[in-house]
CSV table of C-alpha atoms in Angstrom, one decimal:
chain,number,residue,atom,x,y,z
A,5,MET,CA,24.3,17.7,18.8
A,6,LEU,CA,27.8,17.5,20.1
A,7,LEU,CA,26.9,14.4,22.2
A,8,TRP,CA,25.3,12.7,19.2
A,9,GLY,CA,28.4,13.5,17.1
A,10,LYS,CA,30.5,11.7,19.7
A,11,LEU,CA,28.1,8.8,19.7
A,12,MET,CA,28.4,8.6,15.9
A,13,SER,CA,32.2,8.5,16.0
A,14,THR,CA,32.3,6.0,18.8
A,15,ASN,CA,29.8,3.8,17.0
A,16,ARG,CA,31.9,3.5,13.9
A,17,SER,CA,34.6,0.9,13.4
A,18,GLY,CA,37.6,1.4,11.3
A,19,HIS,CA,36.2,-0.4,8.3
A,20,ILE,CA,32.9,-1.2,6.5
A,21,ARG,CA,31.7,-4.7,7.0
A,22,LEU,CA,29.2,-5.7,4.3
A,23,THR,CA,26.0,-7.5,5.4
A,24,SER,CA,26.7,-10.0,2.6
A,25,HIS,CA,30.2,-10.8,4.0
A,26,PRO,CA,30.8,-14.6,4.2
A,27,GLY,CA,31.0,-14.3,8.0
A,28,HIS,CA,27.3,-13.5,8.1
A,29,ARG,CA,25.8,-16.8,6.9
A,30,SER,CA,23.1,-17.4,9.5
A,31,PRO,CA,20.1,-15.5,10.9
A,32,GLY,CA,21.7,-16.0,14.3
A,33,ARG,CA,19.5,-16.1,17.4
A,34,TYR,CA,16.2,-15.3,15.7
A,35,PRO,CA,15.5,-17.5,12.7
A,36,LEU,CA,12.1,-16.8,11.1
A,37,ARG,CA,9.3,-19.3,10.4
A,38,TRP,CA,6.9,-17.4,8.2
A,39,GLY,CA,3.2,-18.2,8.8
A,40,ALA,CA,3.6,-19.3,12.4
A,41,ALA,CA,2.2,-17.4,15.4
A,42,ALA,CA,4.3,-14.4,16.6
A,43,ARG,CA,6.4,-16.1,19.3
A,44,GLU,CA,6.9,-19.2,17.2
A,45,ARG,CA,7.6,-17.2,14.0
A,46,GLY,CA,10.1,-14.9,15.7
A,47,PRO,CA,10.5,-11.1,15.5
A,48,ILE,CA,11.3,-9.2,12.3
A,49,ILE,CA,14.6,-7.6,12.9
A,50,GLY,CA,15.8,-5.0,10.4
A,51,THR,CA,17.8,-3.0,12.8
A,52,VAL,CA,21.2,-1.6,11.7
A,53,THR,CA,22.3,-1.0,15.3
A,54,SER,CA,22.9,-4.7,16.0
A,55,PRO,CA,24.0,-6.4,12.7
A,56,ASN,CA,24.4,-9.8,14.3
A,57,ASP,CA,20.7,-10.0,15.2
A,58,ARG,CA,19.4,-9.0,11.8
A,59,ASN,CA,17.3,-11.7,10.2
A,60,VAL,CA,16.0,-9.8,7.1
A,61,ILE,CA,17.3,-8.0,4.1
A,62,GLY,CA,16.8,-4.2,4.1
A,63,ALA,CA,15.9,-1.9,6.9
A,64,HIS,CA,12.9,-0.8,8.8
A,65,GLY,CA,10.8,2.1,7.4
A,66,GLY,CA,10.7,1.2,3.7
A,67,SER,CA,11.7,4.2,1.6
A,68,TYR,CA,12.0,6.4,4.7
A,69,ALA,CA,15.2,4.5,5.7
A,70,LEU,CA,17.0,6.8,3.3
A,71,TYR,CA,15.7,9.9,5.1
A,72,ARG,CA,16.9,8.4,8.3
A,73,ALA,CA,20.3,7.9,6.8
A,74,LEU,CA,20.4,11.6,5.9
A,75,ALA,CA,19.4,12.5,9.5
A,76,VAL,CA,22.2,10.4,10.9
A,77,SER,CA,24.8,11.6,8.4
A,78,SER,CA,24.0,15.2,9.3
A,79,GLY,CA,24.2,14.6,13.0
A,80,ALA,CA,20.5,15.2,13.6
A,81,LEU,CA,19.8,11.6,14.7
A,82,ASN,CA,21.6,9.4,17.1
A,83,PRO,CA,22.5,6.3,15.0
A,84,ILE,CA,22.0,4.0,17.9
A,85,ALA,CA,18.7,5.5,19.1
A,86,ARG,CA,15.9,3.0,19.8
A,87,PRO,CA,12.2,3.9,19.7
A,88,ASP,CA,10.4,4.2,23.1
A,89,LEU,CA,7.2,2.2,22.4
A,90,THR,CA,5.5,3.3,25.6
A,91,ASN,CA,1.8,4.1,24.8
A,92,THR,CA,2.1,3.3,21.1
A,93,ALA,CA,-0.1,0.2,21.2
A,94,PRO,CA,-2.9,-0.1,18.6
A,95,VAL,CA,-6.1,1.7,19.7
A,96,VAL,CA,-8.2,-1.3,18.7
A,97,ASP,CA,-7.5,-5.0,18.6
A,98,ILE,CA,-7.0,-6.5,15.1
A,99,GLY,CA,-6.7,-10.2,14.8
A,100,PRO,CA,-5.4,-12.7,14.9
A,101,PHE,CA,-7.5,-14.2,12.1
A,102,PRO,CA,-7.2,-17.6,10.4
A,103,GLN,CA,-5.7,-16.0,7.3
A,104,TRP,CA,-2.6,-15.0,9.2
A,105,SER,CA,-1.4,-18.6,9.3
A,106,GLU,CA,-2.8,-20.0,6.1
A,107,PRO,CA,0.1,-20.8,3.7
A,108,GLY,CA,0.6,-18.2,1.0
A,109,ARG,CA,-2.3,-16.0,2.1
A,110,ILE,CA,-0.2,-13.1,3.4
A,111,VAL,CA,3.2,-12.6,1.9
A,112,SER,CA,3.7,-8.8,1.5
A,113,LEU,CA,3.2,-7.6,5.1
A,114,ASP,CA,3.9,-8.8,8.7
A,115,PRO,CA,0.4,-9.7,10.1
A,116,TRP,CA,1.9,-9.4,13.6
A,117,GLY,CA,3.6,-6.1,12.8
A,118,HIS,CA,1.3,-4.0,15.1
A,119,ARG,CA,1.8,-6.3,18.1
A,120,VAL,CA,5.6,-6.1,18.3
A,121,ALA,CA,5.7,-4.3,21.7
A,122,GLN,CA,3.2,-6.7,23.1
A,123,ASP,CA,4.5,-10.0,21.7
A,124,PHE,CA,8.2,-9.3,22.1
A,125,ALA,CA,8.2,-7.2,25.3
A,126,GLU,CA,10.8,-9.4,26.9
A,127,GLU,CA,13.2,-9.1,24.0
A,128,ILE,CA,12.7,-5.4,23.8
A,129,GLY,CA,13.4,-5.1,27.5
A,130,SER,CA,16.6,-7.0,27.1
A,131,GLY,CA,17.8,-4.4,24.6
A,132,LEU,CA,16.8,-5.9,21.2
A,133,ASP,CA,15.9,-3.2,18.7
A,134,LEU,CA,12.5,-4.2,17.4
A,135,ARG,CA,10.2,-1.9,15.4
A,136,PRO,CA,6.5,-2.2,14.5
A,137,SER,CA,5.7,-2.3,10.8
A,138,ILE,CA,2.1,-1.5,11.4
A,139,ALA,CA,0.5,1.3,13.6
A,140,VAL,CA,-3.2,1.7,14.4
A,141,THR,CA,-4.7,4.9,15.6
A,142,LYS,CA,-7.8,7.1,15.5
A,143,ALA,CA,-8.4,10.4,13.7
A,144,ARG,CA,-11.0,12.7,12.2
A,145,LEU,CA,-11.3,13.5,8.5
A,146,THR,CA,-12.5,16.8,7.0
A,147,ILE,CA,-13.9,16.3,3.5
A,148,PRO,CA,-14.9,19.7,2.0
A,149,GLU,CA,-17.1,18.1,-0.6
A,150,PHE,CA,-19.4,16.8,2.1
A,151,ALA,CA,-20.6,20.3,2.8
A,152,SER,CA,-22.9,19.7,-0.1
A,153,LYS,CA,-25.9,17.6,0.8
A,154,ALA,CA,-25.8,16.0,-2.7
A,155,TRP,CA,-23.3,13.4,-1.4
A,156,GLY,CA,-25.9,12.1,1.1
A,157,VAL,CA,-23.6,12.2,4.1
A,158,GLU,CA,-25.7,13.1,7.1
A,159,THR,CA,-24.5,14.1,10.6
A,160,ASP,CA,-25.2,11.4,13.1
A,161,GLY,CA,-23.1,12.6,16.0
A,162,GLU,CA,-21.0,9.4,16.1
A,163,ILE,CA,-19.4,8.7,12.8
A,164,VAL,CA,-20.1,12.1,11.2
A,165,ARG,CA,-19.6,14.7,14.0
A,166,LYS,CA,-21.3,18.0,14.4
A,167,GLY,CA,-19.4,20.3,12.0
A,168,GLY,CA,-18.9,17.5,9.4
A,169,ASP,CA,-15.7,15.8,10.8
A,170,ILE,CA,-15.7,12.1,10.2
A,171,SER,CA,-14.4,9.7,12.9
A,172,VAL,CA,-12.1,6.9,11.6
A,173,THR,CA,-9.8,4.2,12.7
A,174,LYS,CA,-6.7,4.2,10.5
A,175,ALA,CA,-3.7,2.0,10.2
A,176,ALA,CA,-0.3,2.5,8.4
A,177,VAL,CA,1.3,-0.6,7.0
A,178,ASP,CA,5.0,-0.9,5.9
A,179,PRO,CA,5.8,-3.6,3.4
A,180,VAL,CA,7.4,-6.8,4.6
A,181,TRP,CA,8.0,-9.3,1.8
A,182,HIS,CA,8.3,-13.1,2.3
A,183,LEU,CA,10.4,-13.8,-0.8
A,184,PRO,CA,9.4,-17.4,-1.3
A,185,GLY,CA,5.7,-16.4,-1.0
A,186,ILE,CA,6.2,-13.4,-3.4
A,187,ALA,CA,7.8,-15.6,-6.0
A,188,GLU,CA,5.0,-18.2,-5.7
A,189,ARG,CA,2.3,-15.4,-6.0
A,190,PHE,CA,4.0,-14.1,-9.3
A,191,LYS,CA,4.7,-17.7,-10.5
A,192,VAL,CA,8.4,-17.2,-10.9
A,193,SER,CA,11.3,-19.0,-9.2
A,194,GLU,CA,12.7,-17.4,-6.0
A,195,ASP,CA,16.1,-17.3,-7.6
A,196,LYS,CA,14.8,-15.3,-10.5
A,197,LEU,CA,12.9,-12.9,-8.3
A,198,ARG,CA,16.0,-12.3,-6.1
A,199,ARG,CA,18.3,-11.7,-9.0
A,200,THR,CA,15.8,-9.4,-10.8
A,201,LEU,CA,15.3,-7.4,-7.6
A,202,PHE,CA,19.0,-7.1,-7.2
A,203,GLU,CA,19.7,-6.0,-10.8
A,204,GLN,CA,16.8,-3.6,-11.1
A,205,THR,CA,17.7,-1.7,-7.9
A,206,GLY,CA,21.3,-1.3,-9.2
A,207,GLY,CA,22.7,-3.9,-6.7
A,208,ILE,CA,21.6,-1.9,-3.7
A,209,TYR,CA,20.8,-5.1,-1.7
A,210,PRO,CA,23.5,-7.7,-2.4
A,211,GLU,CA,22.0,-10.1,0.2
A,212,LEU,CA,19.2,-10.8,-2.2
A,213,VAL,CA,21.7,-13.0,-4.2
A,214,THR,CA,24.3,-13.8,-1.5
A,215,ARG,CA,22.0,-14.7,1.5
A,216,PRO,CA,19.5,-17.3,0.4
A,217,ASP,CA,19.2,-18.1,4.2
A,218,LEU,CA,17.4,-14.8,4.6
A,219,SER,CA,13.8,-15.2,3.3
A,220,VAL,CA,12.3,-11.8,4.3
A,221,PHE,CA,12.9,-8.5,2.6
A,222,LEU,CA,12.0,-4.9,3.7
A,223,PRO,CA,11.7,-3.2,0.3
A,224,PRO,CA,12.2,0.5,0.0
A,225,ILE,CA,8.7,1.2,-1.4
A,226,GLY,CA,5.7,3.0,-0.2
A,227,GLY,CA,3.2,1.3,2.1
A,228,ILE,CA,-0.5,1.2,2.7
A,229,THR,CA,-2.9,3.3,4.8
A,230,LEU,CA,-6.3,1.9,5.9
A,231,TYR,CA,-9.3,4.1,6.8
A,232,ILE,CA,-12.0,2.2,8.7
A,233,PHE,CA,-15.4,3.9,9.1
A,234,GLY,CA,-17.7,2.6,11.9
A,235,ASP,CA,-17.0,-0.3,14.2
A,236,PRO,CA,-13.6,-1.9,13.3
A,237,SER,CA,-14.9,-5.3,14.5
A,238,ALA,CA,-17.6,-5.1,11.8
A,239,VAL,CA,-15.0,-5.3,9.0
A,240,ALA,CA,-14.5,-9.0,9.4
A,241,ASP,CA,-18.1,-9.8,10.6
A,242,CYS,CA,-20.0,-11.5,7.8
A,243,LYS,CA,-23.3,-10.7,9.6
A,244,ARG,CA,-22.7,-7.0,8.9
A,245,THR,CA,-22.2,-5.4,5.5
A,246,LEU,CA,-18.9,-4.0,4.3
A,247,THR,CA,-18.3,-1.3,1.7
A,248,CYS,CA,-14.7,-1.1,0.4
A,249,ARG,CA,-12.7,1.0,-2.0
A,250,VAL,CA,-9.1,0.0,-2.9
A,251,HIS,CA,-7.5,3.2,-4.1
A,252,ASP,CA,-4.0,3.6,-5.7
A,253,GLU,CA,-2.3,6.9,-4.9
A,254,CYS,CA,-2.7,9.9,-7.3
A,255,ASN,CA,-1.2,12.9,-5.7
A,256,GLY,CA,-2.2,15.3,-8.5
A,257,SER,CA,-5.9,14.5,-8.2
A,258,ASP,CA,-6.3,13.2,-4.7
A,259,VAL,CA,-4.6,16.2,-3.1
A,260,PHE,CA,-4.6,19.0,-5.7
A,261,GLY,CA,-7.8,18.2,-7.6
A,262,SER,CA,-6.3,17.7,-11.1
A,263,ASP,CA,-9.1,16.9,-13.5
A,264,ILE,CA,-7.3,14.7,-16.0
A,265,CYS,CA,-8.4,11.6,-14.1
A,266,THR,CA,-11.2,10.4,-11.9
A,267,CYS,CA,-9.1,9.6,-8.8
A,268,ARG,CA,-10.3,12.2,-6.3
A,269,PRO,CA,-13.9,12.1,-7.3
A,270,TYR,CA,-13.9,8.3,-7.1
A,271,LEU,CA,-12.1,8.4,-3.8
A,272,ILE,CA,-14.6,10.9,-2.3
A,273,HIS,CA,-17.4,8.8,-3.7
A,274,GLY,CA,-15.9,5.8,-2.0
A,275,ILE,CA,-15.6,7.5,1.3
A,276,ALA,CA,-19.2,8.7,1.1
A,277,GLU,CA,-20.4,5.1,0.4
A,278,CYS,CA,-18.3,3.8,3.3
A,279,VAL,CA,-19.7,6.4,5.7
A,280,LYS,CA,-23.3,5.6,4.7
A,281,ASP,CA,-22.7,1.8,5.2
A,282,ALA,CA,-21.2,2.5,8.6
A,283,GLN,CA,-24.2,4.6,9.5
A,284,ARG,CA,-26.5,1.7,8.6
A,285,GLY,CA,-24.6,-0.6,11.1
A,286,GLY,CA,-22.0,-2.0,8.7
A,287,ALA,CA,-18.5,-0.8,8.1
A,288,GLY,CA,-16.6,1.1,5.4
A,289,LEU,CA,-13.0,0.6,4.4
A,290,ILE,CA,-10.6,2.6,2.2
A,291,VAL,CA,-7.4,0.9,1.3
A,292,TYR,CA,-4.9,3.6,0.1
A,293,ASN,CA,-1.9,2.1,-1.7
A,294,ARG,CA,1.2,4.2,-2.4
A,295,LYS,CA,1.5,3.3,-6.1
A,296,GLU,CA,1.8,6.7,-7.7
A,297,GLY,CA,1.2,6.8,-11.5
A,298,ARG,CA,0.3,3.1,-11.7
A,299,ALA,CA,3.5,2.4,-9.8
A,300,LEU,CA,5.5,4.0,-12.6
A,301,GLY,CA,6.1,7.2,-10.7
A,302,GLU,CA,4.9,10.8,-11.1
A,303,VAL,CA,7.7,11.8,-13.5
A,304,THR,CA,6.7,9.0,-15.9
A,305,LYS,CA,3.0,10.0,-15.5
A,306,PHE,CA,3.7,13.6,-16.5
A,307,LEU,CA,5.7,12.6,-19.5
A,308,VAL,CA,2.8,10.4,-20.6
A,309,TYR,CA,0.4,13.4,-20.1
A,310,ASN,CA,2.6,15.4,-22.5
A,311,ALA,CA,2.8,12.6,-25.0
A,312,ARG,CA,-1.0,12.1,-25.0
A,313,LYS,CA,-1.7,15.8,-25.4
A,314,ARG,CA,0.8,16.4,-28.2
A,315,GLN,CA,0.2,13.3,-30.3
A,316,GLU,CA,-1.4,13.7,-33.7
A,317,GLY,CA,-5.2,13.7,-33.4
A,318,GLY,CA,-5.1,14.9,-29.8
A,319,ASP,CA,-5.6,13.1,-26.5
A,320,GLN,CA,-7.8,10.2,-27.7
A,321,ALA,CA,-9.2,7.4,-25.6
A,322,ALA,CA,-8.3,5.1,-28.5
A,323,THR,CA,-4.6,5.6,-27.8
A,324,TYR,CA,-4.7,6.1,-24.0
A,325,PHE,CA,-2.8,2.9,-23.0
A,326,GLU,CA,-0.6,3.0,-26.1
A,327,ARG,CA,1.0,6.4,-25.0
A,328,THR,CA,1.8,5.0,-21.5
A,329,GLU,CA,3.4,1.9,-23.0
A,330,CYS,CA,5.5,3.9,-25.4
A,331,VAL,CA,7.0,6.0,-22.5
A,332,ALA,CA,7.1,3.4,-19.7
A,333,GLY,CA,7.4,0.2,-21.6
A,334,VAL,CA,4.3,-1.2,-19.8
A,335,GLN,CA,0.7,0.0,-19.5
A,336,ASP,CA,0.5,-0.6,-15.7
A,337,ALA,CA,3.1,-1.7,-13.1
A,338,ARG,CA,0.7,-2.0,-10.1
A,339,PHE,CA,0.2,-5.8,-10.6
A,340,GLN,CA,-2.6,-6.2,-8.0
A,341,GLN,CA,-1.5,-9.7,-6.9
A,342,LEU,CA,-0.2,-8.5,-3.6
A,343,MET,CA,-3.0,-6.1,-2.9
A,344,PRO,CA,-5.5,-8.5,-1.2
A,345,ASP,CA,-3.0,-9.3,1.6
A,346,VAL,CA,-4.0,-6.4,3.7
A,347,LEU,CA,-7.7,-7.5,3.3
A,348,HIS,CA,-6.8,-10.9,4.7
A,349,TRP,CA,-4.9,-9.2,7.5
A,350,LEU,CA,-8.2,-7.6,8.5
A,351,GLY,CA,-9.9,-11.0,8.4
A,352,ILE,CA,-12.2,-10.1,5.5
A,353,THR,CA,-13.9,-12.9,3.7
A,354,ARG,CA,-16.6,-10.9,1.9
A,355,ILE,CA,-17.0,-7.4,0.5
A,356,ASP,CA,-20.7,-6.5,0.0
A,357,ARG,CA,-20.0,-3.4,-2.1
A,358,LEU,CA,-16.7,-2.9,-3.9
A,359,VAL,CA,-16.5,0.8,-5.0
A,360,SER,CA,-14.3,0.1,-8.0
A,361,MET,CA,-14.5,-0.5,-11.7
A,362,SER,CA,-11.1,-2.1,-12.0
A,363,ASN,CA,-11.1,-5.6,-13.4
A,364,MET,CA,-7.5,-6.2,-12.1
A,365,LYS,CA,-8.5,-5.3,-8.5
A,366,TYR,CA,-11.7,-7.4,-8.7
A,367,ASP,CA,-9.9,-10.4,-10.1
A,368,ALA,CA,-7.1,-10.2,-7.5
A,369,ILE,CA,-9.6,-10.0,-4.7
A,370,THR,CA,-11.8,-12.8,-5.8
A,371,GLU,CA,-9.0,-15.1,-6.8
A,372,SER,CA,-7.6,-14.7,-3.3
A,373,GLY,CA,-10.8,-16.2,-1.9
A,374,ILE,CA,-12.7,-13.1,-0.9
A,375,GLU,CA,-16.3,-12.9,-2.2
A,376,ILE,CA,-17.6,-9.7,-3.7
A,377,GLY,CA,-21.3,-8.8,-3.9
A,378,GLU,CA,-22.1,-5.6,-5.7
A,379,ARG,CA,-19.6,-3.5,-7.8
A,380,VAL,CA,-20.2,0.2,-7.6
A,381,PRO,CA,-19.1,2.4,-10.6
A,382,ILE,CA,-18.3,6.1,-10.3
A,383,PRO,CA,-21.5,8.1,-11.1
A,384,ALA,CA,-21.3,9.8,-14.5
A,385,ALA,CA,-21.9,13.2,-13.0
A,386,LEU,CA,-18.6,13.0,-11.0
A,387,VAL,CA,-16.4,12.4,-14.0
A,388,PRO,CA,-14.5,15.6,-15.0
A,389,PRO,CA,-14.7,16.3,-18.8
A,390,ASP,CA,-11.0,15.8,-19.4
A,391,ALA,CA,-11.1,12.5,-17.5
A,392,GLN,CA,-13.5,11.0,-20.0
A,393,VAL,CA,-10.5,9.9,-22.0
A,394,GLU,CA,-9.2,7.7,-19.2
A,395,LEU,CA,-12.5,6.3,-18.2
A,396,GLU,CA,-13.7,5.3,-21.6
A,397,ALA,CA,-10.3,3.7,-22.5
A,398,LYS,CA,-10.5,1.7,-19.3
A,399,LYS,CA,-14.1,0.5,-20.0
A,400,ALA,CA,-13.0,-0.7,-23.4
A,401,ALA,CA,-10.0,-2.5,-21.8
A,402,GLY,CA,-12.2,-4.5,-19.4
A,403,TYR,CA,-13.2,-2.2,-16.5
A,404,TYR,CA,-16.6,-2.9,-15.1
A,405,THR,CA,-19.5,-0.8,-16.5
A,406,PRO,CA,-23.2,-1.3,-16.4
A,407,GLU,CA,-23.3,0.4,-19.7
A,408,THR,CA,-22.4,-0.8,-23.2
A,409,THR,CA,-18.6,-1.2,-23.6
A,410,PRO,CA,-17.4,1.5,-25.9
A,411,SER,CA,-16.3,0.4,-29.4
A,412,ALA,CA,-13.1,1.4,-31.2
A,413,GLU,CA,-15.0,4.1,-33.1
A,414,ASP,CA,-16.5,5.4,-29.9
A,415,LEU,CA,-13.0,5.8,-28.4
A,416,LYS,CA,-11.8,7.8,-31.3
A,417,ALA,CA,-14.6,10.3,-30.6
A,418,VAL,CA,-13.4,10.9,-27.0
A,419,VAL,CA,-10.7,13.6,-27.1
A,420,GLY,CA,-9.4,15.6,-24.2
A,421,ARG,CA,-8.1,19.1,-23.9
A,422,ASP,CA,-5.1,20.3,-25.9
A,423,LEU,CA,-2.1,21.6,-23.9
A,424,ASN,CA,-2.8,25.1,-25.1
A,425,GLU,CA,-6.2,25.0,-23.3
A,426,PHE,CA,-4.7,24.6,-19.8
């Protein structure tokens, strides 16, 4: 600790030099060419240990950069420490796929982010601080629900092990935004996007408006985790089937089993369908996005819960979205336009079975050029009683359902529990 304290003091200069300072007007030795192969494109450098080499706005680690700052400020972390990437290589090869170089196809992540130690070994060896934005490993999942044979998940000794553990390949993906591509995806000017990002984050990244020469941004938001069931190479193989669920984070239901929504039941149903497809020789994929509370956050979500439960007439499906908009100003901030990027990173061109009822997810995927075969709704038996409010409101708003879309009168009849009943 004393040594690191000395390192911290010797690493500091007598003044703070802003990264937007007029002296920093060029990406320096490593300009970026987004869409090119790794060596031609150049490394993504978000290090704070070598300011002159930085070629992006922001810092590695997304929202965790702030925790790193706390560790440094408390003396627990050496501020000039570099990661030792020995033995950290992906456990399976992913790509490259044609989508990686197709203009505008991938704009929210670095498709070469898992190959940093491989593609830029020479630069790392010379002392450049480079960090992967994607990691690929293997794991086993334990799903308590699968102890019941009703889910149809059978032990095969390879995917579902003796004892019920499920073998998966999983990948963690940090966001890496190509600002011109993000602007084009949302059909706004890059100047407007940069200014809005700057203003809505309280001016935390001045380079957004002072450094137009920097086109890549490492935003402080949550990333994505992928869970692949079966042979990872089958995911992009059109000769084999693929079942996929794209799931947006819901801590209350996913982790703690809250019954006000269908999130955990639908997630577990999606995993079951993925496992069964993998056991048939295909593959399964769960895409788990950190977008808590429709990307509005958990505090907003709980405020909405209270407003729904306390309104006159009770928690009605008829006013489900209205209550959210009254509190948050918008019904949903997830805006699925960026979501398909990770599917293109995996080389996917077709999803045979999409385990989702979301019209927004379906539209985003198909409009990005990925074909979808069957859409799989959540079985009625898996919907908790209090979650009927959410589900019926979503059906009426355009969610896929093989049943008749509920009418306005139908929605008024769907009422959830009162707060006094919890």
